[in-house]
mmCIF file of C-alpha atoms and ligand atoms in Angstrom:
data_model
loop_
_atom_site.group_PDB
_atom_site.id
_atom_site.type_symbol
_atom_site.label_atom_id
_atom_site.label_comp_id
_atom_site.label_asym_id
_atom_site.label_seq_id
_atom_site.Cartn_x
_atom_site.Cartn_y
_atom_site.Cartn_z
ATOM 1 C CA MET A 28 5.103 15.413 23.000
ATOM 2 C CA SER A 29 5.122 14.038 19.453
ATOM 3 C CA LYS A 30 3.342 16.186 16.887
ATOM 4 C CA VAL A 31 -0.304 15.410 16.242
ATOM 5 C CA LEU A 32 -1.467 16.901 12.949
ATOM 6 C CA TYR A 33 -5.073 17.869 12.263
ATOM 7 C CA GLU A 34 -6.978 18.635 9.001
ATOM 8 C CA LYS A 35 -6.016 22.411 9.417
ATOM 9 C CA ASP A 36 -2.461 21.656 9.198
ATOM 10 C CA ILE A 37 -2.613 19.588 6.061
ATOM 11 C CA GLN A 38 -2.630 20.250 2.372
ATOM 12 C CA LYS A 39 -5.263 18.402 0.752
ATOM 13 C CA GLU A 40 -4.585 19.423 -2.931
ATOM 14 C CA VAL A 41 -1.820 16.884 -3.501
ATOM 15 C CA LEU A 42 -4.491 14.051 -4.000
ATOM 16 C CA GLN A 43 -7.063 16.078 -5.834
ATOM 17 C CA GLU A 44 -6.319 15.344 -9.269
ATOM 18 C CA LYS A 45 -5.402 11.529 -8.515
ATOM 19 C CA LYS A 46 -7.220 8.452 -9.042
ATOM 20 C CA ILE A 47 -7.237 6.259 -5.921
ATOM 21 C CA ALA A 48 -7.649 2.418 -6.163
ATOM 22 C CA VAL A 49 -8.800 0.807 -3.128
ATOM 23 C CA VAL A 50 -7.849 -2.733 -3.247
ATOM 24 C CA GLY A 51 -10.347 -4.940 -0.996
ATOM 25 C CA TYR A 52 -13.485 -4.052 0.271
ATOM 26 C CA GLY A 53 -13.873 -5.551 3.646
ATOM 27 C CA SER A 54 -13.444 -3.908 7.093
ATOM 28 C CA GLN A 55 -11.116 -1.181 6.213
ATOM 29 C CA GLY A 56 -11.589 -1.190 2.275
ATOM 30 C CA HIS A 57 -15.435 -0.424 2.413
ATOM 31 C CA ALA A 58 -14.510 2.613 4.984
ATOM 32 C CA HIS A 59 -11.573 3.851 3.057
ATOM 33 C CA ALA A 60 -13.462 3.930 -0.246
ATOM 34 C CA GLN A 61 -16.562 5.376 0.976
ATOM 35 C CA ASN A 62 -14.966 8.041 3.135
ATOM 36 C CA LEU A 63 -12.506 9.138 0.327
ATOM 37 C CA ARG A 64 -15.472 9.378 -2.033
ATOM 38 C CA ASP A 65 -17.366 11.459 0.266
ATOM 39 C CA SER A 66 -14.430 13.666 0.735
ATOM 40 C CA GLY A 67 -14.495 14.443 -2.971
ATOM 41 C CA TYR A 68 -11.582 12.115 -4.285
ATOM 42 C CA ASP A 69 -11.824 9.942 -7.347
ATOM 43 C CA VAL A 70 -11.830 6.262 -6.072
ATOM 44 C CA VAL A 71 -12.000 2.899 -8.098
ATOM 45 C CA VAL A 72 -12.268 -0.288 -6.192
ATOM 46 C CA GLY A 73 -9.990 -3.371 -7.249
ATOM 47 C CA LEU A 74 -11.557 -6.790 -6.335
ATOM 48 C CA ARG A 75 -12.173 -10.468 -7.400
ATOM 49 C CA PRO A 76 -15.669 -11.658 -8.187
ATOM 50 C CA GLY A 77 -17.372 -12.330 -5.034
ATOM 51 C CA LYS A 78 -19.439 -10.959 -2.056
ATOM 52 C CA SER A 79 -17.305 -7.801 -1.506
ATOM 53 C CA LYS A 80 -17.692 -6.916 -5.316
ATOM 54 C CA GLU A 81 -21.382 -7.185 -5.162
ATOM 55 C CA LYS A 82 -21.439 -4.738 -2.005
ATOM 56 C CA ALA A 83 -18.963 -2.423 -3.534
ATOM 57 C CA GLU A 84 -21.081 -2.219 -6.787
ATOM 58 C CA GLU A 85 -24.301 -1.937 -4.719
ATOM 59 C CA ASP A 86 -22.549 0.997 -2.968
ATOM 60 C CA GLY A 87 -22.185 2.659 -6.438
ATOM 61 C CA PHE A 88 -18.440 1.990 -7.001
ATOM 62 C CA GLU A 89 -16.775 1.165 -10.160
ATOM 63 C CA VAL A 90 -15.284 -2.066 -9.667
ATOM 64 C CA LEU A 91 -12.484 -3.473 -11.784
ATOM 65 C CA SER A 92 -10.231 -6.515 -11.384
ATOM 66 C CA VAL A 93 -7.199 -5.734 -8.968
ATOM 67 C CA ALA A 94 -4.831 -5.617 -12.054
ATOM 68 C CA GLU A 95 -7.033 -3.202 -13.909
ATOM 69 C CA ALA A 96 -7.679 -0.923 -10.741
ATOM 70 C CA VAL A 97 -4.024 -0.755 -10.312
ATOM 71 C CA SER A 98 -3.166 -0.030 -13.873
ATOM 72 C CA VAL A 99 -5.374 3.181 -13.933
ATOM 73 C CA ALA A 100 -4.470 4.456 -10.414
ATOM 74 C CA ASP A 101 -2.161 6.894 -9.192
ATOM 75 C CA VAL A 102 -2.421 5.796 -5.486
ATOM 76 C CA VAL A 103 -3.020 2.181 -4.721
ATOM 77 C CA MET A 104 -4.247 1.385 -1.129
ATOM 78 C CA VAL A 105 -3.930 -2.308 -0.291
ATOM 79 C CA LEU A 106 -6.612 -3.264 1.935
ATOM 80 C CA LEU A 107 -6.496 -7.071 1.509
ATOM 81 C CA PRO A 108 -5.969 -9.546 4.502
ATOM 82 C CA ASP A 109 -2.260 -9.424 5.489
ATOM 83 C CA GLU A 110 -1.764 -13.020 4.636
ATOM 84 C CA LEU A 111 -3.041 -12.684 1.231
ATOM 85 C CA GLN A 112 -1.385 -9.687 0.154
ATOM 86 C CA PRO A 113 1.948 -11.163 -1.014
ATOM 87 C CA SER A 114 0.350 -13.575 -3.548
ATOM 88 C CA VAL A 115 -2.157 -10.882 -4.766
ATOM 89 C CA TYR A 116 0.741 -8.430 -4.998
ATOM 90 C CA TYR A 117 2.833 -10.619 -7.242
ATOM 91 C CA GLU A 118 0.088 -11.840 -9.229
ATOM 92 C CA SER A 119 -1.894 -8.550 -10.006
ATOM 93 C CA ILE A 120 -0.178 -5.610 -8.500
ATOM 94 C CA GLN A 121 3.481 -5.321 -9.174
ATOM 95 C CA ALA A 122 3.366 -5.534 -12.815
ATOM 96 C CA ASN A 123 0.617 -2.995 -13.260
ATOM 97 C CA LEU A 124 2.037 -0.302 -10.718
ATOM 98 C CA LYS A 125 2.664 3.029 -12.747
ATOM 99 C CA SER A 126 6.208 4.211 -12.377
ATOM 100 C CA GLY A 127 5.988 7.332 -10.189
ATOM 101 C CA SER A 128 2.588 6.168 -8.649
ATOM 102 C CA ALA A 129 2.107 5.417 -4.817
ATOM 103 C CA ILE A 130 1.359 2.151 -3.017
ATOM 104 C CA ALA A 131 0.049 2.358 0.252
ATOM 105 C CA PHE A 132 -0.924 0.104 3.281
ATOM 106 C CA ALA A 133 -3.063 0.282 6.364
ATOM 107 C CA HIS A 134 -0.703 -1.953 8.337
ATOM 108 C CA GLY A 135 3.123 -2.361 7.824
ATOM 109 C CA PHE A 136 3.255 -6.144 8.224
ATOM 110 C CA ASN A 137 4.244 -7.112 4.659
ATOM 111 C CA ILE A 138 6.471 -4.392 3.894
ATOM 112 C CA HIS A 139 8.342 -4.615 7.296
ATOM 113 C CA PHE A 140 8.774 -8.412 7.224
ATOM 114 C CA THR A 141 9.615 -8.351 3.387
ATOM 115 C CA GLN A 142 6.747 -10.482 2.295
ATOM 116 C CA VAL A 143 6.216 -7.644 -0.387
ATOM 117 C CA VAL A 144 9.110 -5.797 -1.872
ATOM 118 C CA PRO A 145 8.018 -2.845 -3.779
ATOM 119 C CA PRO A 146 9.827 -1.600 -6.976
ATOM 120 C CA LEU A 147 12.074 1.292 -6.642
ATOM 121 C CA ASP A 148 10.253 3.785 -8.779
ATOM 122 C CA VAL A 149 6.919 4.264 -6.685
ATOM 123 C CA ASP A 150 6.160 5.886 -3.287
ATOM 124 C CA VAL A 151 5.513 3.687 -0.372
ATOM 125 C CA PHE A 152 3.471 4.978 2.497
ATOM 126 C CA LEU A 153 1.055 3.974 5.291
ATOM 127 C CA VAL A 154 -1.939 5.192 6.674
ATOM 128 C CA ALA A 155 -2.880 2.999 9.583
ATOM 129 C CA PRO A 156 -6.446 3.954 11.391
ATOM 130 C CA LYS A 157 -6.174 3.043 15.099
ATOM 131 C CA GLY A 158 -9.674 1.436 15.101
ATOM 132 C CA PRO A 159 -11.792 -1.063 13.213
ATOM 133 C CA GLY A 160 -12.748 -0.190 9.753
ATOM 134 C CA HIS A 161 -16.546 -0.245 10.589
ATOM 135 C CA LEU A 162 -15.607 2.587 13.146
ATOM 136 C CA VAL A 163 -13.720 4.526 10.439
ATOM 137 C CA ARG A 164 -16.669 4.682 8.567
ATOM 138 C CA ARG A 165 -19.244 5.124 11.218
ATOM 139 C CA THR A 166 -17.314 7.888 12.980
ATOM 140 C CA TYR A 167 -16.775 9.672 9.528
ATOM 141 C CA GLU A 168 -20.661 9.685 8.907
ATOM 142 C CA GLU A 169 -20.981 11.267 12.410
ATOM 143 C CA GLY A 170 -18.493 14.086 11.425
ATOM 144 C CA ALA A 171 -15.665 12.653 13.447
ATOM 145 C CA GLY A 172 -12.866 10.118 12.837
ATOM 146 C CA VAL A 173 -10.436 7.464 14.025
ATOM 147 C CA PRO A 174 -7.099 8.475 14.668
ATOM 148 C CA ALA A 175 -4.165 7.036 12.464
ATOM 149 C CA LEU A 176 -0.515 6.522 12.113
ATOM 150 C CA TYR A 177 1.225 7.692 8.935
ATOM 151 C CA GLY A 178 4.751 6.880 7.814
ATOM 152 C CA VAL A 179 6.732 6.884 4.573
ATOM 153 C CA TYR A 180 8.835 3.722 3.544
ATOM 154 C CA GLN A 181 9.899 4.974 0.214
ATOM 155 C CA ASP A 182 9.701 8.516 -1.375
ATOM 156 C CA VAL A 183 10.637 8.784 -4.942
ATOM 157 C CA THR A 184 8.290 11.762 -5.852
ATOM 158 C CA GLY A 185 9.170 13.929 -2.915
ATOM 159 C CA ASN A 186 5.629 14.118 -2.130
ATOM 160 C CA ALA A 187 5.028 10.746 -0.367
ATOM 161 C CA LYS A 188 4.466 12.201 3.114
ATOM 162 C CA GLU A 189 2.110 14.807 1.865
ATOM 163 C CA LEU A 190 0.232 12.104 -0.065
ATOM 164 C CA ALA A 191 0.082 10.082 3.102
ATOM 165 C CA LEU A 192 -1.344 13.065 5.120
ATOM 166 C CA ALA A 193 -3.989 14.096 2.320
ATOM 167 C CA TYR A 194 -5.182 10.447 2.405
ATOM 168 C CA SER A 195 -5.531 10.608 5.996
ATOM 169 C CA VAL A 196 -7.792 13.773 5.707
ATOM 170 C CA GLY A 197 -9.788 11.796 2.878
ATOM 171 C CA ILE A 198 -10.722 8.832 5.241
ATOM 172 C CA GLY A 199 -11.539 11.289 7.984
ATOM 173 C CA ALA A 200 -8.593 10.228 10.386
ATOM 174 C CA ALA A 201 -7.166 13.799 10.493
ATOM 175 C CA ARG A 202 -10.384 15.100 12.186
ATOM 176 C CA ALA A 203 -9.204 12.915 15.338
ATOM 177 C CA GLY A 204 -5.373 13.256 14.773
ATOM 178 C CA VAL A 205 -2.638 11.728 12.715
ATOM 179 C CA LEU A 206 0.989 10.883 14.127
ATOM 180 C CA GLU A 207 4.047 10.127 12.198
ATOM 181 C CA THR A 208 5.548 6.797 12.538
ATOM 182 C CA THR A 209 7.609 4.276 10.616
ATOM 183 C CA PHE A 210 6.664 0.825 9.272
ATOM 184 C CA GLN A 211 8.591 -0.729 11.902
ATOM 185 C CA GLU A 212 7.089 1.043 14.805
ATOM 186 C CA GLU A 213 3.522 0.504 13.302
ATOM 187 C CA THR A 214 3.875 -2.979 12.698
ATOM 188 C CA GLU A 215 5.360 -3.907 15.999
ATOM 189 C CA THR A 216 3.027 -1.787 18.203
ATOM 190 C CA ASP A 217 0.002 -2.916 16.386
ATOM 191 C CA LEU A 218 0.730 -6.612 16.695
ATOM 192 C CA PHE A 219 1.718 -6.097 20.303
ATOM 193 C CA GLY A 220 -1.457 -4.171 21.152
ATOM 194 C CA GLU A 221 -3.899 -6.497 19.444
ATOM 195 C CA GLN A 222 -2.274 -9.646 21.041
ATOM 196 C CA ALA A 223 -1.449 -8.609 24.555
ATOM 197 C CA VAL A 224 -4.173 -5.929 25.151
ATOM 198 C CA LEU A 225 -7.004 -5.009 22.854
ATOM 199 C CA CYS A 226 -8.059 -8.400 21.497
ATOM 200 C CA GLY A 227 -5.999 -11.179 23.053
ATOM 201 C CA GLY A 228 -5.692 -9.609 26.457
ATOM 202 C CA VAL A 229 -9.220 -8.525 26.713
ATOM 203 C CA THR A 230 -10.892 -11.675 25.603
ATOM 204 C CA SER A 231 -8.685 -13.772 27.807
ATOM 205 C CA LEU A 232 -9.692 -11.439 30.694
ATOM 206 C CA ILE A 233 -13.398 -11.553 30.059
ATOM 207 C CA LYS A 234 -13.421 -15.365 29.651
ATOM 208 C CA ALA A 235 -11.439 -15.735 32.697
ATOM 209 C CA GLY A 236 -13.829 -13.606 34.801
ATOM 210 C CA PHE A 237 -16.951 -15.313 33.429
ATOM 211 C CA GLU A 238 -15.489 -18.791 33.942
ATOM 212 C CA THR A 239 -14.606 -17.833 37.550
ATOM 213 C CA LEU A 240 -18.037 -16.721 38.222
ATOM 214 C CA THR A 241 -20.126 -19.578 36.503
ATOM 215 C CA GLU A 242 -17.792 -22.259 37.852
ATOM 216 C CA ALA A 243 -18.611 -20.842 41.250
ATOM 217 C CA GLY A 244 -22.323 -21.359 40.587
ATOM 218 C CA TYR A 245 -23.455 -17.854 39.639
ATOM 219 C CA GLN A 246 -25.822 -17.276 36.707
ATOM 220 C CA PRO A 247 -24.324 -17.107 33.252
ATOM 221 C CA GLU A 248 -26.504 -14.120 32.466
ATOM 222 C CA VAL A 249 -25.364 -12.212 35.429
ATOM 223 C CA ALA A 250 -21.732 -13.076 34.704
ATOM 224 C CA TYR A 251 -22.040 -11.976 31.031
ATOM 225 C CA PHE A 252 -23.557 -8.489 32.212
ATOM 226 C CA GLU A 253 -20.585 -8.263 34.748
ATOM 227 C CA CYS A 254 -17.759 -9.231 32.573
ATOM 228 C CA LEU A 255 -18.515 -8.494 28.989
ATOM 229 C CA HIS A 256 -21.573 -6.109 28.658
ATOM 230 C CA GLU A 257 -20.368 -3.725 31.190
ATOM 231 C CA MET A 258 -16.798 -3.675 29.501
ATOM 232 C CA LYS A 259 -18.108 -1.276 27.061
ATOM 233 C CA LEU A 260 -19.434 1.146 29.592
ATOM 234 C CA ILE A 261 -16.284 1.082 31.614
ATOM 235 C CA VAL A 262 -14.144 1.500 28.341
ATOM 236 C CA ASP A 263 -16.296 4.388 27.200
ATOM 237 C CA LEU A 264 -15.422 6.238 30.353
ATOM 238 C CA LEU A 265 -11.673 5.347 29.769
ATOM 239 C CA TYR A 266 -11.950 6.469 26.261
ATOM 240 C CA GLU A 267 -13.497 9.809 27.421
ATOM 241 C CA GLY A 268 -11.117 10.780 30.144
ATOM 242 C CA GLY A 269 -8.619 8.215 30.855
ATOM 243 C CA LEU A 270 -8.277 6.125 33.913
ATOM 244 C CA GLU A 271 -8.965 9.015 36.392
ATOM 245 C CA ASN A 272 -12.417 9.805 34.736
ATOM 246 C CA MET A 273 -13.334 6.087 34.717
ATOM 247 C CA ARG A 274 -12.582 6.193 38.659
ATOM 248 C CA TYR A 275 -14.311 9.100 39.232
ATOM 249 C CA SER A 276 -17.497 7.628 37.886
ATOM 250 C CA ILE A 277 -17.319 4.340 39.622
ATOM 251 C CA SER A 278 -18.056 3.725 43.275
ATOM 252 C CA ASP A 279 -15.290 4.292 45.829
ATOM 253 C CA THR A 280 -15.828 0.552 46.662
ATOM 254 C CA ALA A 281 -15.051 -0.314 43.152
ATOM 255 C CA GLN A 282 -12.005 2.050 43.084
ATOM 256 C CA TRP A 283 -10.597 0.330 46.351
ATOM 257 C CA GLY A 284 -11.137 -2.962 44.536
ATOM 258 C CA ASP A 285 -9.421 -1.828 41.464
ATOM 259 C CA PHE A 286 -6.353 -0.736 43.596
ATOM 260 C CA VAL A 287 -6.176 -3.810 45.540
ATOM 261 C CA SER A 288 -7.172 -6.610 43.168
ATOM 262 C CA GLY A 289 -6.079 -5.470 39.675
ATOM 263 C CA PRO A 290 -2.379 -5.984 40.484
ATOM 264 C CA ARG A 291 -3.264 -9.377 41.688
ATOM 265 C CA VAL A 292 -4.656 -10.241 38.364
ATOM 266 C CA ILE A 293 -2.231 -8.466 36.127
ATOM 267 C CA ASN A 294 1.111 -8.580 37.966
ATOM 268 C CA ALA A 295 4.776 -8.512 37.208
ATOM 269 C CA GLU A 296 4.580 -12.095 35.742
ATOM 270 C CA THR A 297 1.899 -10.866 33.339
ATOM 271 C CA LYS A 298 4.392 -8.041 32.240
ATOM 272 C CA GLU A 299 6.863 -10.768 31.574
ATOM 273 C CA ARG A 300 4.591 -12.617 29.293
ATOM 274 C CA MET A 301 3.956 -9.314 27.649
ATOM 275 C CA LYS A 302 7.739 -8.841 27.129
ATOM 276 C CA GLU A 303 7.989 -12.197 25.671
ATOM 277 C CA ILE A 304 5.086 -11.442 23.208
ATOM 278 C CA LEU A 305 6.765 -8.162 22.168
ATOM 279 C CA ALA A 306 10.013 -10.071 21.658
ATOM 280 C CA ASP A 307 8.358 -12.635 19.351
ATOM 281 C CA VAL A 308 6.865 -9.815 17.304
ATOM 282 C CA GLN A 309 10.258 -7.892 17.212
ATOM 283 C CA SER A 310 12.279 -11.028 16.110
ATOM 284 C CA GLY A 311 9.888 -11.941 13.267
ATOM 285 C CA GLU A 312 8.880 -15.352 15.305
ATOM 286 C CA PHE A 313 5.200 -14.212 15.389
ATOM 287 C CA ALA A 314 5.122 -13.306 11.593
ATOM 288 C CA LYS A 315 6.786 -16.528 10.738
ATOM 289 C CA GLY A 316 4.313 -18.638 12.690
ATOM 290 C CA TRP A 317 1.263 -16.662 10.963
ATOM 291 C CA ILE A 318 2.795 -17.072 7.509
ATOM 292 C CA LEU A 319 3.314 -20.795 7.915
ATOM 293 C CA GLU A 320 -0.315 -21.393 9.538
ATOM 294 C CA ASN A 321 -1.597 -19.777 6.448
ATOM 295 C CA GLN A 322 0.614 -22.002 4.087
ATOM 296 C CA ALA A 323 -0.763 -25.008 5.871
ATOM 297 C CA ASN A 324 -4.336 -23.628 5.357
ATOM 298 C CA ARG A 325 -5.011 -22.391 8.820
ATOM 299 C CA PRO A 326 -5.601 -25.834 10.714
ATOM 300 C CA LYS A 327 -5.004 -23.958 14.341
ATOM 301 C CA PHE A 328 -6.834 -20.794 13.289
ATOM 302 C CA ASN A 329 -9.822 -22.593 12.010
ATOM 303 C CA ALA A 330 -9.998 -25.043 14.921
ATOM 304 C CA THR A 331 -9.613 -22.327 17.655
ATOM 305 C CA ASN A 332 -12.173 -20.137 15.980
ATOM 306 C CA ALA A 333 -14.788 -22.881 15.949
ATOM 307 C CA LYS A 334 -14.128 -23.579 19.604
ATOM 308 C CA GLU A 335 -14.067 -20.040 20.711
ATOM 309 C CA ASN A 336 -17.387 -19.433 18.974
ATOM 310 C CA GLN A 337 -18.931 -22.215 21.292
ATOM 311 C CA HIS A 338 -17.690 -20.891 24.474
ATOM 312 C CA PRO A 339 -20.548 -20.617 26.910
ATOM 313 C CA ILE A 340 -20.187 -16.667 27.095
ATOM 314 C CA GLU A 341 -20.913 -16.562 23.350
ATOM 315 C CA LYS A 342 -24.110 -18.633 23.882
ATOM 316 C CA VAL A 343 -25.625 -16.743 26.720
ATOM 317 C CA GLY A 344 -24.340 -13.518 24.863
ATOM 318 C CA ARG A 345 -26.218 -14.127 21.693
ATOM 319 C CA GLU A 346 -29.386 -14.882 23.631
ATOM 320 C CA LEU A 347 -29.109 -11.711 25.795
ATOM 321 C CA ARG A 348 -28.271 -9.455 22.839
ATOM 322 C CA GLU A 349 -31.386 -10.593 20.861
ATOM 323 C CA LEU A 350 -33.217 -8.734 23.884
ATOM 324 C CA MET A 351 -31.181 -5.613 23.504
ATOM 325 C CA PRO A 352 -32.236 -4.163 20.075
ATOM 326 C CA PHE A 353 -30.275 -1.065 21.096
ATOM 327 C CA VAL A 354 -26.978 -2.994 20.887
ATOM 328 C CA LYS A 355 -25.495 -1.928 17.575
ATOM 329 C CA GLN A 356 -25.650 -5.051 14.897
ATOM 330 C CA PRO A 357 -23.091 -4.740 12.225
ATOM 331 C CA LEU A 358 -19.949 -5.739 14.253
ATOM 332 C CA GLN A 359 -21.585 -8.569 15.722
ATOM 333 C CA LYS A 360 -22.766 -9.849 12.308
ATOM 334 C CA LYS A 361 -19.247 -9.747 11.102
ATOM 335 C CA GLN A 362 -18.395 -12.686 13.299
ATOM 336 C CA LYS A 363 -16.060 -14.542 11.377
ATOM 337 C CA ASP A 364 -16.945 -17.765 9.592
ATOM 338 C CA VAL A 365 -14.342 -20.535 9.421
ATOM 339 C CA LYS A 366 -12.532 -19.320 6.379
ATOM 340 C CA VAL A 367 -10.214 -21.247 4.186
ATOM 341 C CA HIS A 368 -7.360 -19.092 2.986
ATOM 342 C CA VAL A 369 -4.786 -20.389 0.331
ATOM 343 C CA THR A 370 -1.773 -18.371 -0.006
ATOM 344 C CA ASN A 371 0.205 -20.171 -2.577
HETATM 345 N N1 LIG B 5 -9.899 -4.755 10.210
HETATM 346 C C1 LIG B 5 -9.453 -3.512 10.616
HETATM 347 O O1 LIG B 5 -10.167 -2.744 11.389
HETATM 348 C C2 LIG B 5 -8.053 -3.115 10.536
HETATM 349 C C3 LIG B 5 -7.177 -3.629 9.447
HETATM 350 N N2 LIG B 5 -6.004 -3.056 9.072
HETATM 351 C C4 LIG B 5 -5.431 -3.530 7.990
HETATM 352 O O2 LIG B 5 -6.032 -3.434 6.725
HETATM 353 C C5 LIG B 5 -5.887 -4.335 5.714
HETATM 354 C C6 LIG B 5 -7.262 -5.084 5.487
HETATM 355 O O3 LIG B 5 -7.733 -5.888 6.579
HETATM 356 P P1 LIG B 5 -9.400 -5.820 6.759
HETATM 357 O O4 LIG B 5 -9.994 -4.824 6.305
HETATM 358 O O5 LIG B 5 -9.614 -6.608 8.164
HETATM 359 O O6 LIG B 5 -9.592 -7.102 5.654
HETATM 360 P P2 LIG B 5 -10.957 -7.961 5.380
HETATM 361 O O7 LIG B 5 -10.668 -9.387 5.683
HETATM 362 O O8 LIG B 5 -12.055 -7.269 6.255
HETATM 363 O O9 LIG B 5 -11.336 -7.760 3.829
HETATM 364 C C7 LIG B 5 -10.444 -8.141 2.941
HETATM 365 C C8 LIG B 5 -11.133 -7.804 1.475
HETATM 366 O O10 LIG B 5 -10.076 -8.237 0.534
HETATM 367 C C9 LIG B 5 -10.939 -8.870 -0.593
HETATM 368 N N3 LIG B 5 -10.007 -10.077 -1.126
HETATM 369 C C10 LIG B 5 -9.490 -11.137 -0.480
HETATM 370 N N4 LIG B 5 -8.762 -11.717 -1.372
HETATM 371 C C11 LIG B 5 -8.772 -11.081 -2.381
HETATM 372 C C12 LIG B 5 -8.242 -11.259 -3.905
HETATM 373 N N5 LIG B 5 -7.356 -12.508 -3.918
HETATM 374 N N6 LIG B 5 -8.268 -10.505 -4.612
HETATM 375 C C13 LIG B 5 -9.056 -9.547 -4.578
HETATM 376 N N7 LIG B 5 -9.735 -9.181 -3.214
HETATM 377 C C14 LIG B 5 -9.536 -10.009 -2.286
HETATM 378 C C15 LIG B 5 -11.987 -9.357 0.256
HETATM 379 O O11 LIG B 5 -12.907 -9.550 -0.512
HETATM 380 P P3 LIG B 5 -13.934 -11.097 -0.899
HETATM 381 O O12 LIG B 5 -15.395 -10.649 -0.117
HETATM 382 O O13 LIG B 5 -13.833 -11.334 -2.286
HETATM 383 O O14 LIG B 5 -13.225 -12.094 0.018
HETATM 384 C C16 LIG B 5 -12.534 -8.312 1.145
HETATM 385 O O15 LIG B 5 -13.158 -7.313 0.532
HETATM 386 C C17 LIG B 5 -4.778 -5.298 6.577
HETATM 387 O O16 LIG B 5 -3.719 -5.009 6.164
HETATM 388 C C18 LIG B 5 -4.983 -5.084 8.055
HETATM 389 O O17 LIG B 5 -4.089 -5.462 8.974
HETATM 390 C C19 LIG B 5 -5.611 -2.004 9.748
HETATM 391 C C20 LIG B 5 -6.240 -1.472 10.805
HETATM 392 C C21 LIG B 5 -7.471 -2.052 11.233
HETATM 393 C C1 LIG B 6 -6.961 -4.145 17.243
HETATM 394 C C2 LIG B 6 -7.050 -4.929 15.929
HETATM 395 C C3 LIG B 6 -6.517 -4.224 14.636
HETATM 396 O O1 LIG B 6 -5.174 -3.898 14.854
HETATM 397 C C4 LIG B 6 -7.213 -2.895 14.581
HETATM 398 C C5 LIG B 6 -8.789 -2.877 14.482
HETATM 399 O O2 LIG B 6 -6.650 -1.707 14.727
HETATM 400 C C6 LIG B 6 -6.621 -4.947 13.585
HETATM 401 O O3 LIG B 6 -5.691 -5.627 12.874
HETATM 402 O O4 LIG B 6 -7.913 -5.439 13.086
HETATM 403 MG MG1 LIG B 7 -4.724 -1.895 14.735
HETATM 404 MG MG1 LIG B 8 -3.920 -4.936 13.507
#
């Protein structure tokens, strides 16, 4: 088994006297900045004027321009959207990185696909939480954490791995466990996972189930509960104890249906499609398409986002969730508006 490290295995002092610039204050940025500060580290936030800047200031951070924050930092964590990182890096980060400092990422995309080429006199590392930023913060406040992968791309000080590990303690990840990786492995598995399983796979499965039921004349409310709301309850059991635990809790009728019908939905053909998706990730084909989509100002992204937000499952879901105040709000409120990203 790969070695999973926890807080007790890690020396935290290496980061103690250092100033950490968290660049970006979105999903990951707000969580890293707040968790690091609550862990006793010295944090400054790097941002442009705008909503995130106001939020970070409200939360009590010193907020500087990206260039200023980088110039005073010993460790720079880049938590900008992946597609914007190259332009911000070349405009505001590269020239201000101190020799012997470190630049870090929560996802290896831009280093692995060479959209950002760091100078040779800085450490380059990765601490990639395996969960959404809002949960990185929420679990930290609850005394737990989200597991993370760490990896080193460039080690000029001889301390890059220790820095990455101490950073993972600072954001709470080492409470849940951290595992060593490479930029290549993190990038390829993260992209594959979010496309084929966690985001693309799950949303397509939910929609196909909902559409099948409603097209057959069943009530949308019933279809919503069956295919989306209950997903969380089932996933909680999977999360807590794997497939066996979920199957222990459900009825034997459901378990028999799981065995005979699951493989009719997700079958050898689906796995072939998954292999194609992985091949596109590995070859850089997916990355190329995403970079070009951004250079063209996101026509397909924005049109698809607008269409998806109008799906009947979204309409009925919004109405039903209004009646369930116990359903936590923040993540739903983060529903993405159609955004225009200009990359160059
Ligand atoms: N979302 C997640 O949970 C996960 C994300 N990651 C990785 O973390 C990184 C950050 O992603 P995520 O947290 O989702 O990003 P978000 O889109 O949530 O946040 C991006 C932040 O960057 C700021 N920003 C955008 N453009 C600029 C600019 N030109 N100058 C300064 N600040 C700018 C935004 O501020 P403003 O309000 O001004 O636009 C915002 O605060 C990515 O590498 C991603 O792959 C890794 C694991 C999970
Ligand atoms: C699953 C999506 C993710 O990879 C994540 C939250 O880990 C992301 O890029 O947001
Ligand atoms: Mg991920
Ligand atoms: Mg990801």
